[in-house]
PDB file of N, CA and C in Angstrom:
ATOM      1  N   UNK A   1     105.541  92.821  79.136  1.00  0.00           N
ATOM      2  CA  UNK A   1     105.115  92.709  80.509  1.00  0.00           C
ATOM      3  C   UNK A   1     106.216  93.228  81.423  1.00  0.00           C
ATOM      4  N   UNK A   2     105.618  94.213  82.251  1.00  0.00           N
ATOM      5  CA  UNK A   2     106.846  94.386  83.285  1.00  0.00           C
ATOM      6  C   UNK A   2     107.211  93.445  84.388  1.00  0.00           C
ATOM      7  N   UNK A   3     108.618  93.725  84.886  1.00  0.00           N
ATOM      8  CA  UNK A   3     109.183  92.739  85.337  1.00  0.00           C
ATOM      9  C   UNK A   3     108.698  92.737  87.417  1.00  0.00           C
ATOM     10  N   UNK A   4     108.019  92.164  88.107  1.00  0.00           N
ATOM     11  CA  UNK A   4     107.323  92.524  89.400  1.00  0.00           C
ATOM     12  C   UNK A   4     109.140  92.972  90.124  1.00  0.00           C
ATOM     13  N   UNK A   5     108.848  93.942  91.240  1.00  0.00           N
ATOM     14  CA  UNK A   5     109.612  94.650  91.922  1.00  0.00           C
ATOM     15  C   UNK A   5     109.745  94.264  93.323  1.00  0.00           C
ATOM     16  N   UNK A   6     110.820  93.773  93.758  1.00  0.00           N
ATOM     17  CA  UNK A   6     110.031  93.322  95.375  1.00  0.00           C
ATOM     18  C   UNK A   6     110.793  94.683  96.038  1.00  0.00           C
ATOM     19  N   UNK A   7     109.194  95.036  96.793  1.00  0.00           N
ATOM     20  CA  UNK A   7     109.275  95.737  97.763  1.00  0.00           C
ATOM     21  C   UNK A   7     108.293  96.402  98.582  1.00  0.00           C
ATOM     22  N   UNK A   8     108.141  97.391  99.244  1.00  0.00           N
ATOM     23  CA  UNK A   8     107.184  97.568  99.978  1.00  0.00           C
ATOM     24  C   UNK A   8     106.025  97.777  99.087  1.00  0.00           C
ATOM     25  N   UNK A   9     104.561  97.247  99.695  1.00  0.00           N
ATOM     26  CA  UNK A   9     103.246  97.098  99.086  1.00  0.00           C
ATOM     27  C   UNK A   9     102.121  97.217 100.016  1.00  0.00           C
ATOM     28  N   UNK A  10     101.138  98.235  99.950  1.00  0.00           N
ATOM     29  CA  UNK A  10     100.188  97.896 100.337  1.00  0.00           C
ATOM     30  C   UNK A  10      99.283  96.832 100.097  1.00  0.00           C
ATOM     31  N   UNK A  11      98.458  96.226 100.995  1.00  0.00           N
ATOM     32  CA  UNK A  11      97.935  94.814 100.784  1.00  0.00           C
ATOM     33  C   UNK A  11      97.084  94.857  99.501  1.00  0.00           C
ATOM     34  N   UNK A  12      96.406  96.008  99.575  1.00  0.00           N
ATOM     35  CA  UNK A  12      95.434  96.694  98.080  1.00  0.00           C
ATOM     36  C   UNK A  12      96.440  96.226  96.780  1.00  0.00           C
ATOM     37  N   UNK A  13      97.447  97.032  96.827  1.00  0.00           N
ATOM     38  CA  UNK A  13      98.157  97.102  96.337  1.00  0.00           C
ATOM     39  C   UNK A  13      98.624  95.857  95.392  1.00  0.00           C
ATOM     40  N   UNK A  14      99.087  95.468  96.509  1.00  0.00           N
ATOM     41  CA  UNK A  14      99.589  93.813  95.774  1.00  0.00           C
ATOM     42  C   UNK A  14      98.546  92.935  95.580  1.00  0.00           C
ATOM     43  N   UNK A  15      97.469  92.762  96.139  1.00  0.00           N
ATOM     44  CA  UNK A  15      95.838  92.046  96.069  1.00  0.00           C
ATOM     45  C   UNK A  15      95.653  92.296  94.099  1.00  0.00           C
ATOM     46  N   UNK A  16      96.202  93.748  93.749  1.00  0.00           N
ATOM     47  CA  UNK A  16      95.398  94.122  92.739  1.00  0.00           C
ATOM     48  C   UNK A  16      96.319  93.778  91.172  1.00  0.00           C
ATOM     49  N   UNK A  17      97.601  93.581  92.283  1.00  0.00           N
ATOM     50  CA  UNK A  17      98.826  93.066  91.179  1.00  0.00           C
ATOM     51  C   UNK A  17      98.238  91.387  91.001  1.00  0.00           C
ATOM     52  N   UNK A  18      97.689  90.372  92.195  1.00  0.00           N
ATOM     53  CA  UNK A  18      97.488  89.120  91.534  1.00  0.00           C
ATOM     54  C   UNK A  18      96.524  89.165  91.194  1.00  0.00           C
ATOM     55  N   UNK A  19      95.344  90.093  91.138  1.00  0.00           N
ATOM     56  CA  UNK A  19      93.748  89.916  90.618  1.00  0.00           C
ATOM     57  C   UNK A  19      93.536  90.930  89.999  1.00  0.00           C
ATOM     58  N   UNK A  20      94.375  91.078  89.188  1.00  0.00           N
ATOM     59  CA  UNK A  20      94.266  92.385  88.104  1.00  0.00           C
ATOM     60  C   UNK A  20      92.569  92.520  87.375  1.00  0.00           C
ATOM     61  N   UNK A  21      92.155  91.651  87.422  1.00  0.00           N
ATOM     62  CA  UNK A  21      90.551  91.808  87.127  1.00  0.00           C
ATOM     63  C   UNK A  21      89.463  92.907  88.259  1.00  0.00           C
ATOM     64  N   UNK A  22      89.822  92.104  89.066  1.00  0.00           N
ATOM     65  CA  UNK A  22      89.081  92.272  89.946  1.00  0.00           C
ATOM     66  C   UNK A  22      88.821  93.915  90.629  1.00  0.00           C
ATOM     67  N   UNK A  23      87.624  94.293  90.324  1.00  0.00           N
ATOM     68  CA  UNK A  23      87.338  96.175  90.148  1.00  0.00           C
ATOM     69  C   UNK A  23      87.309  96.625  91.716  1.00  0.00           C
ATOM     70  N   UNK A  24      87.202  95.858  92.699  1.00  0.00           N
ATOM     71  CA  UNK A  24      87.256  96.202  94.172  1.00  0.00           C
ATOM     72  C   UNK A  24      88.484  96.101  94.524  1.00  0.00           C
ATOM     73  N   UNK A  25      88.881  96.795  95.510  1.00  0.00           N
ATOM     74  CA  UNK A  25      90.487  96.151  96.110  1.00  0.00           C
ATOM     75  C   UNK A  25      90.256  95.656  97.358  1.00  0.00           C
ATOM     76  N   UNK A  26      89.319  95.808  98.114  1.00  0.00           N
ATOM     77  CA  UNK A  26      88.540  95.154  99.106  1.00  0.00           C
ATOM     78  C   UNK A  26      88.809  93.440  98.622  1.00  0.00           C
ATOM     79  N   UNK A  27      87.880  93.245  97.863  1.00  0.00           N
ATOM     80  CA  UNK A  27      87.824  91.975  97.304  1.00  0.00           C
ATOM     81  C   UNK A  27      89.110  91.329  96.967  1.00  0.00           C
ATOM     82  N   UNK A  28      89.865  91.919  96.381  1.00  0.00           N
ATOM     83  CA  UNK A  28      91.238  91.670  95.979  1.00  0.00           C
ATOM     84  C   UNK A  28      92.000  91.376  97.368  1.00  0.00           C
ATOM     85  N   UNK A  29      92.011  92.306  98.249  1.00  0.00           N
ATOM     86  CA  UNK A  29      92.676  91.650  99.309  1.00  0.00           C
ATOM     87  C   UNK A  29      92.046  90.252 100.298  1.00  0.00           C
ATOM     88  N   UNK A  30      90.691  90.360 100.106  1.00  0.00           N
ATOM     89  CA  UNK A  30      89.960  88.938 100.764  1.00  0.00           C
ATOM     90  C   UNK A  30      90.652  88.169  99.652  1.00  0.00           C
ATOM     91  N   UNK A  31      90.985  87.976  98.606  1.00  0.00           N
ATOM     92  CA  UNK A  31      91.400  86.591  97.637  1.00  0.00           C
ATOM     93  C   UNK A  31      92.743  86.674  98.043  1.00  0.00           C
ATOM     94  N   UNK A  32      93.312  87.699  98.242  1.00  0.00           N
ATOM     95  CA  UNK A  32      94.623  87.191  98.869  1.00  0.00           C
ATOM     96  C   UNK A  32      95.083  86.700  99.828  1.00  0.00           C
ATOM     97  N   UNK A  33      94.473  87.099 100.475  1.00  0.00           N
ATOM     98  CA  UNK A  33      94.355  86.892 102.218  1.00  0.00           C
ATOM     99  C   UNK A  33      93.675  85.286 102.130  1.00  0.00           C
ATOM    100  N   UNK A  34      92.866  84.761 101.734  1.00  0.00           N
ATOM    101  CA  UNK A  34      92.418  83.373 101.273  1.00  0.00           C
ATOM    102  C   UNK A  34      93.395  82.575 100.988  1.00  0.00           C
ATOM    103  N   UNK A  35      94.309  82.977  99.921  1.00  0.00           N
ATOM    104  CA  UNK A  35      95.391  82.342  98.963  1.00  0.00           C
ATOM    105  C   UNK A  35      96.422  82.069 100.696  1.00  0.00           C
ATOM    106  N   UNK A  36      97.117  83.170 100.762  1.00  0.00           N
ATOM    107  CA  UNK A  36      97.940  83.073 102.325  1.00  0.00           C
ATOM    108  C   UNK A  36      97.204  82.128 103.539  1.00  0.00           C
ATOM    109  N   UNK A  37      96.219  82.345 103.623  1.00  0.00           N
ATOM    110  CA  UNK A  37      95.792  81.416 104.737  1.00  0.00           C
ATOM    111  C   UNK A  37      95.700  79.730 104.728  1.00  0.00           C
ATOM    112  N   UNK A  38      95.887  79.830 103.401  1.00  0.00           N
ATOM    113  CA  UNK A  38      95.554  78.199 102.387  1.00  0.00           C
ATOM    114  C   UNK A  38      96.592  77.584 102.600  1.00  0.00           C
ATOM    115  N   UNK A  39      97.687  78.302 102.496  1.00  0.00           N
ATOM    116  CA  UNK A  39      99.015  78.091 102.628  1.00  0.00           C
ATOM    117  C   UNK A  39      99.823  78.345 103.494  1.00  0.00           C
ATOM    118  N   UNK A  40      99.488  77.369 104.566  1.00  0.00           N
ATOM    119  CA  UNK A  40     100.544  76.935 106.043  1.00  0.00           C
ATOM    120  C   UNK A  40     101.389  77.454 105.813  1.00  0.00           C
ATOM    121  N   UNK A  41     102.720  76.887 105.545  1.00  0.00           N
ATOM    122  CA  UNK A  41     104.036  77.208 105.637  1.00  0.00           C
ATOM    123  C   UNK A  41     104.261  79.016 105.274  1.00  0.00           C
ATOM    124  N   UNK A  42     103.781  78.996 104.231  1.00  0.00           N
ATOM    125  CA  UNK A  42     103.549  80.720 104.139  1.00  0.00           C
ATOM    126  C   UNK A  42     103.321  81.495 105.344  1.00  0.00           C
ATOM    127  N   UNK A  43     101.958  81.210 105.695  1.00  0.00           N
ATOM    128  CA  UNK A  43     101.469  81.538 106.966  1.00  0.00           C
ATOM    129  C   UNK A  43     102.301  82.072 108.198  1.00  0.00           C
ATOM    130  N   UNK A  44     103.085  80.570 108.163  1.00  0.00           N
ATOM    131  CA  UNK A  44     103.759  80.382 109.561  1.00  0.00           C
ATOM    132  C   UNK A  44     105.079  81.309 109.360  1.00  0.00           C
ATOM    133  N   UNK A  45     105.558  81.334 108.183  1.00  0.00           N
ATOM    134  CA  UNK A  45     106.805  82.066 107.759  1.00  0.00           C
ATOM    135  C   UNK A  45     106.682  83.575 108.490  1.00  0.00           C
ATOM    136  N   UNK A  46     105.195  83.669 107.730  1.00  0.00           N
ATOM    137  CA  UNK A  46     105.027  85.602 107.473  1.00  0.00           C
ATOM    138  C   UNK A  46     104.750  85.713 108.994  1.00  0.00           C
ATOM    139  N   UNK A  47     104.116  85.099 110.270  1.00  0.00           N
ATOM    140  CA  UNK A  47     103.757  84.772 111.398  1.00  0.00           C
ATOM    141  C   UNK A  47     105.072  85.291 112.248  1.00  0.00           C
ATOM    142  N   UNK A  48     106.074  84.162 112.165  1.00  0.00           N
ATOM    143  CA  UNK A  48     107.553  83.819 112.467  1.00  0.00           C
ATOM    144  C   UNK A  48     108.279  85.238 112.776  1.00  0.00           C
ATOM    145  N   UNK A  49     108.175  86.144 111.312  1.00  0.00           N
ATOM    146  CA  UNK A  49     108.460  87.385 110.604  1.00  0.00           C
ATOM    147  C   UNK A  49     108.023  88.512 111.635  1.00  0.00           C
ATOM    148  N   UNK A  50     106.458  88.290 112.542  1.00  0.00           N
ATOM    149  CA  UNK A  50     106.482  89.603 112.915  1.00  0.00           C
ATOM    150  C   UNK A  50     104.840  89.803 112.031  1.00  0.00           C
ATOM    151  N   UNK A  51     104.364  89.361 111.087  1.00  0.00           N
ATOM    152  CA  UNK A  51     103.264  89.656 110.690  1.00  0.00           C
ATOM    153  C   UNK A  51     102.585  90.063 111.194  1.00  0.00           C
ATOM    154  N   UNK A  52     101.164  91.078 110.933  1.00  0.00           N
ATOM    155  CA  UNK A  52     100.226  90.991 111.949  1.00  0.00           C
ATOM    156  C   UNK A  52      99.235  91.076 110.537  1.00  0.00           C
ATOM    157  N   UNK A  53      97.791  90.538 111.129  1.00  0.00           N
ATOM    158  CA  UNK A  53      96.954  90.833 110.013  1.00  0.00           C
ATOM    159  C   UNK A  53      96.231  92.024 109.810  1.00  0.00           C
ATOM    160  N   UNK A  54      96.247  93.126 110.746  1.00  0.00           N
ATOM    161  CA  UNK A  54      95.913  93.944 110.447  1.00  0.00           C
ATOM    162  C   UNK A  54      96.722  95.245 110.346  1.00  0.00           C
ATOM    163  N   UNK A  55      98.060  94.669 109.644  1.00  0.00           N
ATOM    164  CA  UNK A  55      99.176  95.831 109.465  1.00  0.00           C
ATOM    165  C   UNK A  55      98.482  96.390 107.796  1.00  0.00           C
ATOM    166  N   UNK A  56      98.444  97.368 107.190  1.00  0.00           N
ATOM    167  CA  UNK A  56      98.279  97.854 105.589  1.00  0.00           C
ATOM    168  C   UNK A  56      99.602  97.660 104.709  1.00  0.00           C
ATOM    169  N   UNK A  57     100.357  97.685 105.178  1.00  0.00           N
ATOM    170  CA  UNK A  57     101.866  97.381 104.627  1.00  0.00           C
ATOM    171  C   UNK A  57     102.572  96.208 104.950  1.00  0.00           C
ATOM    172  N   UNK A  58     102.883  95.990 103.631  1.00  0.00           N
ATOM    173  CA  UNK A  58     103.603  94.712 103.214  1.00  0.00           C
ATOM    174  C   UNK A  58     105.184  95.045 103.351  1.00  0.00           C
ATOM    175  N   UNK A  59     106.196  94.529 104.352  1.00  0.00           N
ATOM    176  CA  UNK A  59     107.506  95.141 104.248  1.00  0.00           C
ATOM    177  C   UNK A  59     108.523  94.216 102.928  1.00  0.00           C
ATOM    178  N   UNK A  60     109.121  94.345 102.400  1.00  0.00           N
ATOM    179  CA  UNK A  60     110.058  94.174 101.244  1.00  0.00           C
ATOM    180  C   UNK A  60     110.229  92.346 101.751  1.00  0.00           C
ATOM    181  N   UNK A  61     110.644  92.149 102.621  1.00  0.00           N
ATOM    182  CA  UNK A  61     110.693  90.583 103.474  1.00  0.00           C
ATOM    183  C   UNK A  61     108.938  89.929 103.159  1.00  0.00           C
ATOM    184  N   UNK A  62     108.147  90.483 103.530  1.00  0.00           N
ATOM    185  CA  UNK A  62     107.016  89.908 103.789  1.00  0.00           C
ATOM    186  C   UNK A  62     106.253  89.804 102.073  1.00  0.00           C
ATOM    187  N   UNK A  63     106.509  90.615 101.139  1.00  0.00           N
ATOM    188  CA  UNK A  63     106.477  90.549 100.025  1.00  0.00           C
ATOM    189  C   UNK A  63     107.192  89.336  99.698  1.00  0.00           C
ATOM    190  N   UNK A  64     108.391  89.735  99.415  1.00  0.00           N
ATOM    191  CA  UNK A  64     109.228  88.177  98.953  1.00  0.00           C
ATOM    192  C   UNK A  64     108.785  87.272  99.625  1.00  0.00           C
ATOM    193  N   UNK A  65     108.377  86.344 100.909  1.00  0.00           N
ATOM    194  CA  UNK A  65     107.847  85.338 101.377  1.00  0.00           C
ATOM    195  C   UNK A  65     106.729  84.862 100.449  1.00  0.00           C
ATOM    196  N   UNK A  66     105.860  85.821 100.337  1.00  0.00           N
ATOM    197  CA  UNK A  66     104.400  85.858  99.368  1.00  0.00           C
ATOM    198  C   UNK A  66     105.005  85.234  98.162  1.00  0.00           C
ATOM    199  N   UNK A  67     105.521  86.165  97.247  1.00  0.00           N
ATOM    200  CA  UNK A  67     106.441  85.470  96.073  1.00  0.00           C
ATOM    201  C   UNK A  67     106.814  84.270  95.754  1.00  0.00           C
ATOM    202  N   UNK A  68     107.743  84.242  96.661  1.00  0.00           N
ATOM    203  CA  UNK A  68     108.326  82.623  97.117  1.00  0.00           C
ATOM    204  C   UNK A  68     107.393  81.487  97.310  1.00  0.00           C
ATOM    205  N   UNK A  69     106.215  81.503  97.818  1.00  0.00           N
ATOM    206  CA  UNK A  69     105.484  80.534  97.933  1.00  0.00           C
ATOM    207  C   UNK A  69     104.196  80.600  96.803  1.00  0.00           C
ATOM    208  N   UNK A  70     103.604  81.603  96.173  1.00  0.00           N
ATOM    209  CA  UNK A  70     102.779  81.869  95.701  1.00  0.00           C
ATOM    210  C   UNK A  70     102.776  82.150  94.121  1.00  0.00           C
ATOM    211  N   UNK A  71     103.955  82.662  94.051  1.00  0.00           N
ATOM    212  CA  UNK A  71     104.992  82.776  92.661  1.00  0.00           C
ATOM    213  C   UNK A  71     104.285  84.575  92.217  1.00  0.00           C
ATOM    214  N   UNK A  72     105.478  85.001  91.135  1.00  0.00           N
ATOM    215  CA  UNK A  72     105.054  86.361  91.201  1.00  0.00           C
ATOM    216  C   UNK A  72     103.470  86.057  90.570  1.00  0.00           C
ATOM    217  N   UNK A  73     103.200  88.237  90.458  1.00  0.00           N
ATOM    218  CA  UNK A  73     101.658  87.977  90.193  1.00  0.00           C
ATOM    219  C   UNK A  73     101.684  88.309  89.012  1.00  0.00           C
TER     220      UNK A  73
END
């Protein structure tokens, strides 16, 4: 298994790294975006950070937050 990389990610992107099943990346990012919203402190972190929800890119910071609370994918 390779070892996850923190750094920049599109939301697709990383959606498809924790739902490796899942054949849409659409879908993949609604389950992620679910998972983050579930989780306040996350939330408020990535919020805090500068987040926006309709940025496509994940910056190297906003990745690791995800990580950190969610554990790799």
């Amino acid at each position: 298994m390779q070892q996850f990389t923190i750094r920049s990610y599109t939301k697709s992107e990383l959606a498809l790294l924790y739902f490796p099943t899942t054949s849409d990346p659409h879908v993949a990012v609604n389950r992620l975006m679910s998972w983050i919203h579930r989780c306040r402190p996350l939330l408020a972190a990535l919020q805090a950070g500068g987040y926006r929800k309709t940025a496509k890119w994940l910056s190297p910071r906003e990745v690791r937050l995800i990580v950190d609370h969610l554990g790799e994918p």
